[in-house]
Short mmCIF file of C-alpha atoms and ligand atoms in Angstrom, two decimals:
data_model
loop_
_atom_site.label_atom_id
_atom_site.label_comp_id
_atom_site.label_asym_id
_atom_site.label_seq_id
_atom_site.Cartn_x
_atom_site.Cartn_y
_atom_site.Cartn_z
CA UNK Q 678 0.00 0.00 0.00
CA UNK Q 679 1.48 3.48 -0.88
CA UNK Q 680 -0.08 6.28 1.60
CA UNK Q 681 0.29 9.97 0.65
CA UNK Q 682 -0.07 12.77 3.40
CA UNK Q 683 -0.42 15.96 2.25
CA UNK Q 684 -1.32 19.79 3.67
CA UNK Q 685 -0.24 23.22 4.13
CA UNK Q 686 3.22 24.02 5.72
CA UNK Q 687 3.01 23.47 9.87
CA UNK Q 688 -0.01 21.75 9.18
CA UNK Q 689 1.68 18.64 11.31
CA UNK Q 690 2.18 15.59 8.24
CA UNK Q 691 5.83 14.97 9.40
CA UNK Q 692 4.87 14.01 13.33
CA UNK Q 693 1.32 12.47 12.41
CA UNK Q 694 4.06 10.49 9.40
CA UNK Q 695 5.94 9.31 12.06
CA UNK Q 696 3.19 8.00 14.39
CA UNK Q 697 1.30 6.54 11.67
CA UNK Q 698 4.31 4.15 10.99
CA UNK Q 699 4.24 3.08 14.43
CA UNK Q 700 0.74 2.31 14.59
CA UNK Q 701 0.62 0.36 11.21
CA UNK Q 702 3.63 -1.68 11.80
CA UNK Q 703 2.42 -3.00 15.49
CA UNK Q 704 -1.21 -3.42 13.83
CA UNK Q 705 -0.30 -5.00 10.02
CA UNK Q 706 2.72 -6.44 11.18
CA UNK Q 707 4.95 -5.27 8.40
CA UNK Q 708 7.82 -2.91 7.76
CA UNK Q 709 6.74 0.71 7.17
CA UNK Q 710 8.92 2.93 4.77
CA UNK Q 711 8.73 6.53 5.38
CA UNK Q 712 9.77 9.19 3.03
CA UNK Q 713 9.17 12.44 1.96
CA UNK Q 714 9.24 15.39 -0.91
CA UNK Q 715 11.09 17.12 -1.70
CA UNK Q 716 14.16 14.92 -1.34
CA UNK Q 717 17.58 15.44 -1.06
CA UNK Q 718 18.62 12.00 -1.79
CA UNK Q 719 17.19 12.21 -5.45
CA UNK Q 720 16.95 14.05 -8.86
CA UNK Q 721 17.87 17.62 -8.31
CA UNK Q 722 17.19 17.25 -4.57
CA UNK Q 723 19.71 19.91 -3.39
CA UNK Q 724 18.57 22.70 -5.76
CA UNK Q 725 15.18 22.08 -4.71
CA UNK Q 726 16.21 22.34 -1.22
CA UNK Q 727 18.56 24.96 -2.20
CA UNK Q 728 15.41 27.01 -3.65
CA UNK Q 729 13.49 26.63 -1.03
CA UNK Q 730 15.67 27.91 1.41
CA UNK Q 731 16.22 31.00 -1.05
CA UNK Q 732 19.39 30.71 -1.41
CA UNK Q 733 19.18 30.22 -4.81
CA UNK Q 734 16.56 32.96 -5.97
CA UNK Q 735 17.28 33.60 -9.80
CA UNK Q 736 14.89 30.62 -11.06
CA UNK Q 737 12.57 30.24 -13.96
CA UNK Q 738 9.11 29.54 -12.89
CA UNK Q 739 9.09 26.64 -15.21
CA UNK Q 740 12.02 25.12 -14.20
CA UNK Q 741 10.46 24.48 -10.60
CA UNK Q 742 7.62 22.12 -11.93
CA UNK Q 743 9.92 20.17 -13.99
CA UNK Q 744 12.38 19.96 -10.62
CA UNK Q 745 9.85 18.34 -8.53
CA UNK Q 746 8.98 15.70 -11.17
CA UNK Q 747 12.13 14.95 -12.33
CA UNK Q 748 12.88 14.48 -7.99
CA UNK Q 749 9.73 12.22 -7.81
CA UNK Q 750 10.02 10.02 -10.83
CA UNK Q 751 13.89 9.36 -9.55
CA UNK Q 752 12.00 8.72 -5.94
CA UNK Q 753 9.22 6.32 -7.44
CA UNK Q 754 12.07 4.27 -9.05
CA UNK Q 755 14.44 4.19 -6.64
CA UNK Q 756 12.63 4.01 -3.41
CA UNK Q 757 8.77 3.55 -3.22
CA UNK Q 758 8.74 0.77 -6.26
CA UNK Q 759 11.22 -1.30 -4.97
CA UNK Q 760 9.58 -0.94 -0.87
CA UNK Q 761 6.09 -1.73 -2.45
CA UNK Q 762 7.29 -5.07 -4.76
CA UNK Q 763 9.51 -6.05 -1.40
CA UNK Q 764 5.84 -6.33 0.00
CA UNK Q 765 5.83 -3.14 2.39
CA UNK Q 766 4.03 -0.04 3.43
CA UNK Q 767 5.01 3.23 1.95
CA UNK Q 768 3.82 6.62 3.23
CA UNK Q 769 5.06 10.20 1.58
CA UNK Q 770 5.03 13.06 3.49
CA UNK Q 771 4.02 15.66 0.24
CA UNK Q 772 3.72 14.39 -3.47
CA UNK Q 773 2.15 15.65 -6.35
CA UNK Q 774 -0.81 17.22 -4.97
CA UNK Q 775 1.75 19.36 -3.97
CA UNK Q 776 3.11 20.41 -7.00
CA UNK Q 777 -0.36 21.00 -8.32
CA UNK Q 778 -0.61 23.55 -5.26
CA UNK Q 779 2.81 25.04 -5.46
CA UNK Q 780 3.61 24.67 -8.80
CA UNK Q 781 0.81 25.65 -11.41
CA UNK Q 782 -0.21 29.06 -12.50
CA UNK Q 783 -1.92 30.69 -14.85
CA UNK Q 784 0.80 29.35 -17.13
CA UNK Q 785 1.01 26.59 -16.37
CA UNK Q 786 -2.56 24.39 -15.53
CA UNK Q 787 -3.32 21.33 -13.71
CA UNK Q 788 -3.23 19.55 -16.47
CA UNK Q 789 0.40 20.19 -17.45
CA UNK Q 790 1.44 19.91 -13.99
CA UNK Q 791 0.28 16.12 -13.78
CA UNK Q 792 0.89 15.70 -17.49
CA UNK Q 793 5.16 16.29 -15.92
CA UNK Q 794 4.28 13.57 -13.43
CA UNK Q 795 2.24 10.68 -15.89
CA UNK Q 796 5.13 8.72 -15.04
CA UNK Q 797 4.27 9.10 -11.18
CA UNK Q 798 3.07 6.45 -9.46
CA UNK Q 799 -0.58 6.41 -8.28
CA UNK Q 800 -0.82 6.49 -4.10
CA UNK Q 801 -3.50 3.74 -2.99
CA UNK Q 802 -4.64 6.50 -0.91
CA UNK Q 803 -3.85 10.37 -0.13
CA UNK Q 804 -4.66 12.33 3.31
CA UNK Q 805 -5.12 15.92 3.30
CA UNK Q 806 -4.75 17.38 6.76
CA UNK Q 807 -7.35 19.82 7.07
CA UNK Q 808 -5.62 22.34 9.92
CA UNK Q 809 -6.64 25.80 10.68
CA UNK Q 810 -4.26 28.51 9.38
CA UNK Q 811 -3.95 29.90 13.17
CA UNK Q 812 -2.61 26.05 14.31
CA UNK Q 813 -0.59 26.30 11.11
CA UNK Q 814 1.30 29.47 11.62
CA UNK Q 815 1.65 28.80 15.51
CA UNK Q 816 2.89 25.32 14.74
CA UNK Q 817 5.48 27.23 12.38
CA UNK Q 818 6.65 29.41 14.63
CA UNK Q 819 7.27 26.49 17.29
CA UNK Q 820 9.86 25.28 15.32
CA UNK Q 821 12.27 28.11 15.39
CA UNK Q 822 13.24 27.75 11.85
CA UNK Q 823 14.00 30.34 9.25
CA UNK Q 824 11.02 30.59 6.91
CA UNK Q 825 11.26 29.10 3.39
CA UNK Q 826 9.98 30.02 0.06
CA UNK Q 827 6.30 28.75 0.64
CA UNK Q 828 5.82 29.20 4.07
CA UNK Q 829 3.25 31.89 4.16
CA UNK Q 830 0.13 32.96 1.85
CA UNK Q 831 -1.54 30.41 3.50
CA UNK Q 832 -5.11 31.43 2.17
CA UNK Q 833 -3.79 31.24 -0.98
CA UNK Q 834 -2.18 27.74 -0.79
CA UNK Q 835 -5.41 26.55 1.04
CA UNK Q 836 -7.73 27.89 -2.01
CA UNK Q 837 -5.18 25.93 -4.05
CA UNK Q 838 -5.44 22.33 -2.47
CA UNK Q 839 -9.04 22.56 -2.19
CA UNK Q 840 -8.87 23.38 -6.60
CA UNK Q 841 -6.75 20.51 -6.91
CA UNK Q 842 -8.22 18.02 -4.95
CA UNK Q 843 -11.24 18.47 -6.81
CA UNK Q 844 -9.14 18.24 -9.43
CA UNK Q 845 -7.28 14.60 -9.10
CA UNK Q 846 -10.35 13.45 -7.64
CA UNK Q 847 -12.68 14.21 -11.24
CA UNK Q 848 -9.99 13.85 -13.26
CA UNK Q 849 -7.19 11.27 -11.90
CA UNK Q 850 -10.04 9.15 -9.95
CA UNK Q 851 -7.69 10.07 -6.74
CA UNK Q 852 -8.68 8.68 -3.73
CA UNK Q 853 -8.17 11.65 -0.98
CA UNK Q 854 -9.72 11.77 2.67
CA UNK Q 855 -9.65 15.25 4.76
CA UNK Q 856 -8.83 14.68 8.22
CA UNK Q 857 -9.11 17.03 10.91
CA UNK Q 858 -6.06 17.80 11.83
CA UNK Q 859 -6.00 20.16 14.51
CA UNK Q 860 -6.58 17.76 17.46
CA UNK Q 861 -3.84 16.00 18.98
CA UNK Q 862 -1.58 13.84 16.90
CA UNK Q 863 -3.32 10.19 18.14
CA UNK Q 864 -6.65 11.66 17.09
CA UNK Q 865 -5.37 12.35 13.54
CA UNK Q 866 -3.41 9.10 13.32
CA UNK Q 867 -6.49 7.48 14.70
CA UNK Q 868 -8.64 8.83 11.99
CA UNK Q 869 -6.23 8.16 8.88
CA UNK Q 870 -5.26 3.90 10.61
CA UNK Q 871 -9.19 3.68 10.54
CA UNK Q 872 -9.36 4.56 6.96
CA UNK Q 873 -6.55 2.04 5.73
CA UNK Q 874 -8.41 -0.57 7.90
CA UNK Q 875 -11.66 -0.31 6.18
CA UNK Q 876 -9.90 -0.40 2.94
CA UNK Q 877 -8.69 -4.05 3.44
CA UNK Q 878 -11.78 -5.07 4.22
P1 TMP Z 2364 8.36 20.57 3.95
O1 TMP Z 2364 9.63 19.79 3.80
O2 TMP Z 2364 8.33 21.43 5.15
O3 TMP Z 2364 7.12 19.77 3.71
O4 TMP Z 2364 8.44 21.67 2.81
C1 TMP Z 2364 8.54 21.37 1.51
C2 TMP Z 2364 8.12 22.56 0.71
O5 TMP Z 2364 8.19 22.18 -0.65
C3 TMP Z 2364 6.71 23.05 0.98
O6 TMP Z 2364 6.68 24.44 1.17
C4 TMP Z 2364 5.96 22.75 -0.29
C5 TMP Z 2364 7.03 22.61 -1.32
N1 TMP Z 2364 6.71 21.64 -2.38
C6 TMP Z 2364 6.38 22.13 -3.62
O7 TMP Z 2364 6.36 23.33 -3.82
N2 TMP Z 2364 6.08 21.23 -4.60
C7 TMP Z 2364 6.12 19.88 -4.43
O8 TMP Z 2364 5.83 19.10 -5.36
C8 TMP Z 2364 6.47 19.39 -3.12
C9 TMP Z 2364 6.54 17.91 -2.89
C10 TMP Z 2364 6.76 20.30 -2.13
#
C-alpha cells in the first residue's frame, strides 16, 4: 500500500508520518517505509532544497515544476517501487498534490502539472490534513526555523489544495480523505489507521 499525506506548511504531516508508521507496523505487522518530498537524496534534490531555502533565488518559474517531477520520478524508481514489490508499506510526506498547489499558475494548468508527473506512481490512498491557518502558523513558529519560500500565503495555498483536490479526484479518480487535523496527533493518526483498515476489508 502506498499512503500519501499531504497539507499546508506546519499543518503537522511529518509528526502524524511518524506515528502513523508506528501504529501500522504494530497493527499489520509489516515494515513501514517513510519518506518524503522534496528529497535530497534524489533528482535535483539539493537545488530544490537549495530554492526553497532561497538561497538560490534567480529561477525560472518553469524550471520548478519540472524539478519536482524529475525528484519524484527518480523517488518512485528508486525508493517507493522497490519498498512496495519487497511487499511493504510506503507513506510520503508531500507528493504531487503538492506540486499541483505550489507549482501551477496561470501558465502553467493542472493539467500540465500532472501531465510532468504521468510517469508518477498512483498512491492507494492520499490524506489531506485539514488544519486551521492559526494552528498552522503557531505550529510554524514552534519550530524556530528560518522561513522558506512557501511558508506563508496560507489562504492562498489553502484555495489551491481545495482546486486541486477536486481536481485529481474528477480527473485522476484520486482517492483523498480530509482529516481534521488540529486535534492532537493520536486523534489524527487514529482517523487516517481507521481509513486504511476499512480499505482491506
Ligand atoms: P516541507 O519539507 O516542510 O514539507 O516543505 C517542503 C516545501 O516544498 C513546501 O513548502 C511545499 C514545497 N513543495 C512544492 O512546492 N512542490 C512539491 O511538489 C512538493 C513535494 C513540495
Amino acid at each position: 500500500m502506498f499512503i500519501v499525506i499531504e497539507g499546508l506548511d506546519g499543518s503537522g504531516k511529518s509528526t502524524a508520518a511518524k506515528q502513523l508508521v508506528v501504529a501500522l507496523e504494530s497493527h499489520y505487522k509489516k515494515q513501514v517505509q517513510l519518506s518524503h518530498e522534496p528529497n535530497r537524496a534524489y533528482c535535483g534534490g539539493d537545488y530544490i532544497r537549495d530554492v526553497l531555502a532561497k538561497k538560490i533565488t534567480q529561477f525560472h518559474p518553469r524550471v520548478l515544476p519540472m524539478a519536482f517531477a524529475a525528484n519524484r520520478l527518480d523517488h518512485c524508481t528508486r525508493l517507493i517501487q522497490p519498498c512496495l514489490d519487497a511487499g511493504q508499506i510506503v507513506i510520503s510526506d508531500r507528493y504531487y498534490l503538492s506540486s499541483l498547489v505550489y507549482q501551477s499558475s496561470e501558465d502553467f494548468s493542472f493539467e500540465r502539472v500532472m501531465a510532468a508527473n504521468e510517469k508518477a506512481l498512483k498512491p492507494d490512498i492520499i490524506f489531506f490534513l485539514n488544519v486551521s491557518n492559526e494552528v498552522c502558523y503557531e505550529r510554524m513558529a514552534n519550530r524556530n526555523e528560518p522561513e522558506e519560500l512557501f511558508e506563508s500565503r496560507l489562504d492562498e495555498f489553502r484555495t489551491q489544495y481545495i482546486s486541486a483536490i477536486h481536481f485529481l479526484q474528477e480527473h485522476h479518480q484520486d482517492n483523498i480523505v480530509e482529516i481534521d487535523g488540529n486535534g492532537t496527533v493520536k486523534q489524527t493518526v487514529q482517523q487516517m489507521l481507521n481509513i486504511i483498515n476499512s480499505m482491506q476489508k
